[in-house]
mmCIF file of C-alpha atoms in Angstrom:
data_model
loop_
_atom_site.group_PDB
_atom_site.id
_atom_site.type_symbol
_atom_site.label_atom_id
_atom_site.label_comp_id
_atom_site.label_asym_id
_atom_site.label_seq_id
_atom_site.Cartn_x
_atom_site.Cartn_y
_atom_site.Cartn_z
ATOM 1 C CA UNK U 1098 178.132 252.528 258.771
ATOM 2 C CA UNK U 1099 177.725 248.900 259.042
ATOM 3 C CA UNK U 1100 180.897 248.256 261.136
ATOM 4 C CA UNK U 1101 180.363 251.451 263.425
ATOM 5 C CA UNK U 1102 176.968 251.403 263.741
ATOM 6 C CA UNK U 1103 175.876 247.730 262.663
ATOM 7 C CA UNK U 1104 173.498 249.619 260.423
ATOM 8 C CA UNK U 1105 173.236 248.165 256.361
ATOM 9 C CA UNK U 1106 171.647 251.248 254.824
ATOM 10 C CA UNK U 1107 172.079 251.589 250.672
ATOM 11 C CA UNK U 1108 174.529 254.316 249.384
ATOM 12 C CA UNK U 1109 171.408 256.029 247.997
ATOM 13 C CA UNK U 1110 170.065 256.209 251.518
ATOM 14 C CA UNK U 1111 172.948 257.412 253.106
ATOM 15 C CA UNK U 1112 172.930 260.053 250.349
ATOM 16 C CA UNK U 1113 169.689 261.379 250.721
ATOM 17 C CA UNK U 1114 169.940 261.536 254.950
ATOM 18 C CA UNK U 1115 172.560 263.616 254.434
ATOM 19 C CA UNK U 1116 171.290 266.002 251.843
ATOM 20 C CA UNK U 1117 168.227 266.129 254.087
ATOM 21 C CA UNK U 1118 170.091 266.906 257.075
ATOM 22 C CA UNK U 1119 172.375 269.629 255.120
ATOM 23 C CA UNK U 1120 169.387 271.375 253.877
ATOM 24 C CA UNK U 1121 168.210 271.245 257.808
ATOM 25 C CA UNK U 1122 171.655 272.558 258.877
ATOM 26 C CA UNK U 1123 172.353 275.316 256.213
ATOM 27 C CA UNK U 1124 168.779 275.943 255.222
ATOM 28 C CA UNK U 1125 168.088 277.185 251.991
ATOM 29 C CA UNK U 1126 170.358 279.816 250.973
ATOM 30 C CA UNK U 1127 167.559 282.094 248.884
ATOM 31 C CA UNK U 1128 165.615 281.970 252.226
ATOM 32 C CA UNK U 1129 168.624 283.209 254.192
ATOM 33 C CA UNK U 1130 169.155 286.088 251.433
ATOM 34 C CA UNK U 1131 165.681 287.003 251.681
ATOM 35 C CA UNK U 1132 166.208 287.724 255.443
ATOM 36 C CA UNK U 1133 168.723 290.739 254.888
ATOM 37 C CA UNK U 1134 166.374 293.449 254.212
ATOM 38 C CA UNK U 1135 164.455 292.524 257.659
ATOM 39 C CA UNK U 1136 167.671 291.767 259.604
ATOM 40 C CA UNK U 1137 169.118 295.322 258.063
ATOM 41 C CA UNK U 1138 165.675 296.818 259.194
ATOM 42 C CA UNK U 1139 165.625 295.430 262.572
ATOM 43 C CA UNK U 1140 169.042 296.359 263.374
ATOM 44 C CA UNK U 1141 168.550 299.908 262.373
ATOM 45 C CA UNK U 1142 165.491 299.920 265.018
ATOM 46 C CA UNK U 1143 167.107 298.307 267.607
ATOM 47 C CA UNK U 1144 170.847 300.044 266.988
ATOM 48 C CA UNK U 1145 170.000 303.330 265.987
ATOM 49 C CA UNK U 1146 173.338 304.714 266.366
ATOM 50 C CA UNK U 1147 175.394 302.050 264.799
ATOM 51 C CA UNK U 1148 175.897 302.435 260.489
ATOM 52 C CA UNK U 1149 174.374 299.467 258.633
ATOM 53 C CA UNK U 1150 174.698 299.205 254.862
ATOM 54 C CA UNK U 1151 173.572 296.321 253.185
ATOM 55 C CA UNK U 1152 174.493 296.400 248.815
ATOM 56 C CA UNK U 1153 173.324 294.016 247.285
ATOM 57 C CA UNK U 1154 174.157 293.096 243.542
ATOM 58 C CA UNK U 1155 171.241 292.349 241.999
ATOM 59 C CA UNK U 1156 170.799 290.335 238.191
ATOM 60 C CA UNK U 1157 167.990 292.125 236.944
ATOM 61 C CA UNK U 1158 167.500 295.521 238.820
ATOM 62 C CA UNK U 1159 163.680 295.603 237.437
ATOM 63 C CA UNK U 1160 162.925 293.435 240.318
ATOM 64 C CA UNK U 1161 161.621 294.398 243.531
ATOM 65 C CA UNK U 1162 164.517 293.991 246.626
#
């Protein structure tokens, strides 16, 4: 960084910019995994003639999708 960019950040800094700007990039995978039941749902509405099946392997089946 320092000869590209004539920056002098600590190795601790660069660090945590990029695991802030991975999380910002990627997002947070049990977010995305939420989104499948609505994404499934909307593209049933929106596509009714197309098949969509969505299995999911849950850990403990006791808990709601």
């Amino acid at each position: 960084m320092r000869r590209n960019y004539a920056l002098n950040i600590t190795p601790w800094t660069a660090w945590k910019a990029k695991q802030i700007t991975t999380s910002i990039i990627e997002g947070d995978a049990d977010k995305q995994f939420a989104q499948l039941g609505r994404y499934a749902i909307e593209l049933r509405r929106v596509c009714r003639n197309n098949t969509i099946k969505l299995n999911v392997d849950r850990p403990n089946p006791t808990l709601p999708p």
